[in-house]
């Protein structure tokens, strides 16, 4: 009776772990010492569009963009030697031909004698993150181009009045290089003393209530500091 109850509990436990394994939203796979896939969960299959029989037993490198295969080989060797691989990015191949950017974390497991058994890996789809980073980079480059080509000495001022960015026209006008000014000097250093009280007054008013300061005055502060 005891044995029957024990077997039943083990079966229930195994079933629960199997459900957790297959229903978790985290994509998981395990690899043998040659880099062949031992198992994958449902999330892995759904993410990449394969059936289990198309994956298990196959070399993991077959599911990676060719550009990253050598990186995988080097990384896999590191897993076996060091026991883990953290936050390495690959492009994996969806069955439909699309590429998916993923961040992979892996750890190796060993038997009681310390011999390598298999590698357990999870990956996170970071495709959207990569697209966002690319868009931000392109946007940043776009506005930087505009900033550099306004034809006017232009600066960006931080909350503490420090100049954080200047363009080439500003360098020409004042004879400074950007590394002499950015993060080191404030806009007040480029204004004649007799105008400082007025500029300070409008600058403070602008920060509290933007419409309270004449736009042309603020343009003088933000775009052509020192021209006055």
Tab-separated table of C-alpha atoms in Angstrom:
chain	number	residue	atom	x	y	z
A	1	UNK	CA	0.000	0.000	0.000
A	2	UNK	CA	2.811	2.383	0.931
A	3	UNK	CA	4.552	1.717	-2.383
A	4	UNK	CA	1.344	2.332	-4.329
A	5	UNK	CA	0.772	5.629	-2.510
A	6	UNK	CA	4.378	6.675	-3.085
A	7	UNK	CA	4.197	5.857	-6.792
A	8	UNK	CA	0.942	7.808	-7.059
A	9	UNK	CA	2.487	10.876	-5.393
A	10	UNK	CA	5.542	10.674	-7.615
A	11	UNK	CA	3.318	10.445	-10.675
A	12	UNK	CA	1.272	13.459	-9.531
A	13	UNK	CA	4.453	15.425	-8.846
A	14	UNK	CA	5.899	14.478	-12.223
A	15	UNK	CA	2.641	15.512	-13.923
A	16	UNK	CA	2.634	18.880	-12.144
A	17	UNK	CA	6.225	19.573	-13.142
A	18	UNK	CA	5.459	18.557	-16.715
A	19	UNK	CA	2.531	20.983	-16.809
A	20	UNK	CA	4.694	23.752	-15.359
A	21	UNK	CA	7.473	22.925	-17.829
A	22	UNK	CA	5.202	23.099	-20.853
A	23	UNK	CA	2.981	25.998	-19.780
A	24	UNK	CA	5.619	28.423	-18.623
A	25	UNK	CA	5.975	31.414	-21.000
A	26	UNK	CA	9.754	31.036	-20.831
A	27	UNK	CA	11.298	29.194	-23.777
A	28	UNK	CA	13.533	26.318	-22.632
A	29	UNK	CA	15.792	23.754	-24.277
A	30	UNK	CA	18.428	21.311	-23.092
A	31	UNK	CA	21.532	20.225	-25.000
A	32	UNK	CA	23.835	17.228	-24.798
A	33	UNK	CA	27.630	17.488	-24.817
A	34	UNK	CA	27.663	17.791	-28.616
A	35	UNK	CA	25.162	20.634	-28.713
A	36	UNK	CA	22.290	18.453	-29.867
A	37	UNK	CA	18.829	19.252	-28.546
A	38	UNK	CA	17.598	16.826	-25.894
A	39	UNK	CA	14.282	18.515	-25.205
A	40	UNK	CA	12.340	21.747	-25.650
A	41	UNK	CA	9.153	23.016	-24.064
A	42	UNK	CA	5.967	24.186	-25.751
A	43	UNK	CA	6.905	27.857	-25.477
A	44	UNK	CA	10.113	27.162	-27.430
A	45	UNK	CA	8.182	25.370	-30.177
A	46	UNK	CA	5.517	28.087	-30.411
A	47	UNK	CA	8.082	30.868	-30.503
A	48	UNK	CA	10.006	29.295	-33.388
A	49	UNK	CA	7.143	27.541	-35.158
A	50	UNK	CA	8.452	23.962	-35.091
A	51	UNK	CA	7.022	20.581	-34.100
A	52	UNK	CA	8.887	18.616	-31.446
A	53	UNK	CA	9.977	15.889	-33.871
A	54	UNK	CA	11.580	18.529	-36.084
A	55	UNK	CA	13.777	19.706	-33.246
A	56	UNK	CA	14.716	16.993	-30.744
A	57	UNK	CA	17.964	15.265	-31.692
A	58	UNK	CA	19.020	18.051	-34.055
A	59	UNK	CA	22.106	20.197	-33.597
A	60	UNK	CA	21.176	23.515	-31.994
A	61	UNK	CA	23.274	25.430	-34.518
A	62	UNK	CA	20.740	24.488	-37.201
A	63	UNK	CA	18.277	26.877	-35.588
A	64	UNK	CA	20.639	29.829	-35.404
A	65	UNK	CA	21.243	32.441	-38.081
A	66	UNK	CA	24.475	31.405	-39.912
A	67	UNK	CA	26.089	34.669	-38.831
A	68	UNK	CA	25.975	33.513	-35.197
A	69	UNK	CA	26.914	29.831	-35.531
A	70	UNK	CA	30.580	30.382	-34.689
A	71	UNK	CA	29.556	32.491	-31.717
A	72	UNK	CA	27.391	29.613	-30.522
A	73	UNK	CA	30.244	27.106	-30.878
A	74	UNK	CA	32.552	29.290	-28.798
A	75	UNK	CA	29.842	29.979	-26.239
A	76	UNK	CA	28.870	26.311	-25.934
A	77	UNK	CA	32.466	25.368	-25.287
A	78	UNK	CA	32.483	27.983	-22.540
A	79	UNK	CA	29.352	26.463	-20.972
A	80	UNK	CA	30.949	23.021	-20.730
A	81	UNK	CA	34.184	24.442	-19.307
A	82	UNK	CA	32.733	27.102	-17.002
A	83	UNK	CA	29.281	25.734	-16.220
A	84	UNK	CA	27.238	28.687	-17.398
A	85	UNK	CA	26.580	31.215	-20.117
A	86	UNK	CA	24.719	34.405	-19.300
A	87	UNK	CA	22.965	36.964	-21.489
A	88	UNK	CA	24.418	36.152	-24.887
A	89	UNK	CA	22.482	37.429	-27.912
A	90	UNK	CA	21.805	35.333	-31.012
A	91	UNK	CA	19.532	35.583	-34.007
A	92	UNK	CA	17.501	32.377	-34.187
A	93	UNK	CA	15.617	31.141	-37.252
A	94	UNK	CA	11.852	30.777	-37.200
A	95	UNK	CA	10.518	27.954	-39.340
A	96	UNK	CA	8.939	30.529	-41.683
A	97	UNK	CA	12.354	32.058	-42.352
A	98	UNK	CA	12.076	35.082	-40.078
A	99	UNK	CA	14.872	35.972	-37.694
A	100	UNK	CA	14.240	36.392	-33.969
A	101	UNK	CA	16.625	38.270	-31.684
A	102	UNK	CA	17.043	36.351	-28.441
A	103	UNK	CA	18.996	36.671	-25.213
A	104	UNK	CA	20.106	33.250	-23.945
A	105	UNK	CA	21.111	32.118	-20.450
A	106	UNK	CA	22.455	28.581	-19.914
A	107	UNK	CA	23.736	26.446	-17.070
A	108	UNK	CA	25.294	22.996	-17.168
A	109	UNK	CA	24.292	20.123	-14.893
A	110	UNK	CA	26.655	17.384	-13.715
A	111	UNK	CA	26.315	13.894	-12.262
A	112	UNK	CA	27.468	12.894	-8.769
A	113	UNK	CA	30.973	12.294	-10.088
A	114	UNK	CA	31.162	15.771	-11.590
A	115	UNK	CA	30.820	14.706	-15.201
A	116	UNK	CA	28.857	16.896	-17.609
A	117	UNK	CA	25.305	15.696	-18.239
A	118	UNK	CA	23.470	18.391	-20.174
A	119	UNK	CA	22.989	22.098	-20.592
A	120	UNK	CA	19.775	23.826	-19.542
A	121	UNK	CA	19.007	27.018	-21.440
A	122	UNK	CA	16.259	29.607	-21.549
A	123	UNK	CA	15.876	32.376	-24.059
A	124	UNK	CA	13.937	35.618	-24.177
A	125	UNK	CA	12.689	37.182	-27.395
A	126	UNK	CA	14.240	40.664	-27.518
A	127	UNK	CA	13.245	41.441	-31.124
A	128	UNK	CA	10.957	44.301	-30.093
A	129	UNK	CA	13.641	45.710	-27.807
A	130	UNK	CA	16.141	45.625	-30.674
A	131	UNK	CA	13.678	47.331	-33.017
A	132	UNK	CA	13.062	50.026	-30.415
A	133	UNK	CA	16.788	50.554	-29.877
A	134	UNK	CA	17.311	50.842	-33.632
A	135	UNK	CA	14.456	53.331	-33.963
A	136	UNK	CA	15.831	55.409	-31.085
A	137	UNK	CA	19.290	55.415	-32.633
A	138	UNK	CA	17.901	56.499	-35.981
A	139	UNK	CA	15.751	59.164	-34.320
A	140	UNK	CA	18.684	60.404	-32.286
A	141	UNK	CA	20.810	60.624	-35.430
A	142	UNK	CA	18.024	62.470	-37.248
A	143	UNK	CA	17.633	65.131	-34.576
A	144	UNK	CA	21.369	65.395	-34.105
A	145	UNK	CA	21.665	66.165	-37.816
A	146	UNK	CA	19.032	68.901	-37.470
A	147	UNK	CA	20.757	70.217	-34.347
A	148	UNK	CA	24.078	70.426	-36.193
A	149	UNK	CA	22.627	72.095	-39.273
A	150	UNK	CA	20.416	74.857	-37.875
A	151	UNK	CA	22.866	77.519	-39.057
A	152	UNK	CA	22.596	79.028	-35.566
A	153	UNK	CA	24.768	78.625	-32.494
A	154	UNK	CA	22.648	76.178	-30.518
A	155	UNK	CA	22.896	74.678	-27.037
A	156	UNK	CA	20.911	72.348	-24.810
A	157	UNK	CA	20.740	73.377	-21.156
A	158	UNK	CA	20.029	71.037	-18.251
A	159	UNK	CA	17.911	71.771	-15.187
A	160	UNK	CA	20.968	72.838	-13.184
A	161	UNK	CA	21.840	75.378	-15.950
A	162	UNK	CA	24.760	73.278	-17.184
A	163	UNK	CA	25.213	73.126	-20.951
A	164	UNK	CA	24.956	69.480	-21.979
A	165	UNK	CA	25.279	69.831	-25.759
A	166	UNK	CA	26.482	72.426	-28.242
A	167	UNK	CA	26.644	72.431	-32.018
A	168	UNK	CA	29.444	73.350	-34.402
A	169	UNK	CA	28.116	76.890	-34.941
A	170	UNK	CA	28.420	77.516	-31.208
A	171	UNK	CA	32.033	76.309	-31.303
A	172	UNK	CA	32.776	78.689	-34.166
A	173	UNK	CA	31.086	81.628	-32.437
A	174	UNK	CA	32.845	81.267	-29.086
A	175	UNK	CA	36.058	79.511	-30.018
A	176	UNK	CA	35.467	76.566	-27.685
A	177	UNK	CA	35.361	72.846	-28.433
A	178	UNK	CA	32.439	70.783	-27.184
A	179	UNK	CA	34.609	68.930	-24.635
A	180	UNK	CA	35.537	72.319	-23.123
A	181	UNK	CA	31.886	73.151	-22.465
A	182	UNK	CA	29.547	70.154	-22.369
A	183	UNK	CA	28.875	69.159	-18.775
A	184	UNK	CA	31.431	71.696	-17.531
A	185	UNK	CA	30.065	75.181	-18.090
A	186	UNK	CA	26.710	76.885	-17.544
A	187	UNK	CA	24.917	79.247	-19.901
A	188	UNK	CA	25.421	82.201	-17.504
A	189	UNK	CA	29.158	82.164	-18.297
A	190	UNK	CA	28.357	83.234	-21.857
A	191	UNK	CA	26.130	86.205	-20.998
A	192	UNK	CA	27.363	89.734	-20.355
A	193	UNK	CA	27.000	90.686	-16.662
A	194	UNK	CA	24.621	93.574	-17.380
A	195	UNK	CA	22.103	91.182	-18.942
A	196	UNK	CA	22.314	88.444	-16.290
A	197	UNK	CA	19.553	89.775	-13.959
A	198	UNK	CA	17.072	89.930	-16.842
A	199	UNK	CA	18.118	86.551	-18.242
A	200	UNK	CA	17.939	84.938	-14.797
A	201	UNK	CA	14.490	86.390	-14.177
A	202	UNK	CA	13.066	85.127	-17.453
A	203	UNK	CA	14.853	81.807	-17.204
A	204	UNK	CA	13.354	81.083	-13.768
A	205	UNK	CA	9.919	82.255	-14.902
A	206	UNK	CA	10.117	80.015	-17.953
A	207	UNK	CA	10.823	76.948	-15.825
A	208	UNK	CA	7.813	77.614	-13.593
A	209	UNK	CA	5.379	78.701	-16.298
A	210	UNK	CA	6.679	78.530	-19.898
A	211	UNK	CA	4.279	81.093	-21.329
A	212	UNK	CA	5.274	83.705	-18.712
A	213	UNK	CA	8.536	84.541	-20.499
A	214	UNK	CA	8.703	86.108	-23.963
A	215	UNK	CA	9.640	83.393	-26.490
A	216	UNK	CA	12.240	85.582	-28.145
A	217	UNK	CA	14.040	86.028	-24.824
A	218	UNK	CA	14.076	82.310	-24.182
A	219	UNK	CA	15.278	81.706	-27.708
A	220	UNK	CA	18.188	83.960	-26.891
A	221	UNK	CA	18.942	81.837	-23.853
A	222	UNK	CA	18.470	78.428	-25.449
A	223	UNK	CA	19.699	79.020	-28.978
A	224	UNK	CA	22.165	81.884	-29.014
A	225	UNK	CA	23.563	82.182	-25.528
A	226	UNK	CA	26.129	84.955	-25.386
A	227	UNK	CA	25.039	86.809	-28.483
A	228	UNK	CA	23.425	89.458	-26.292
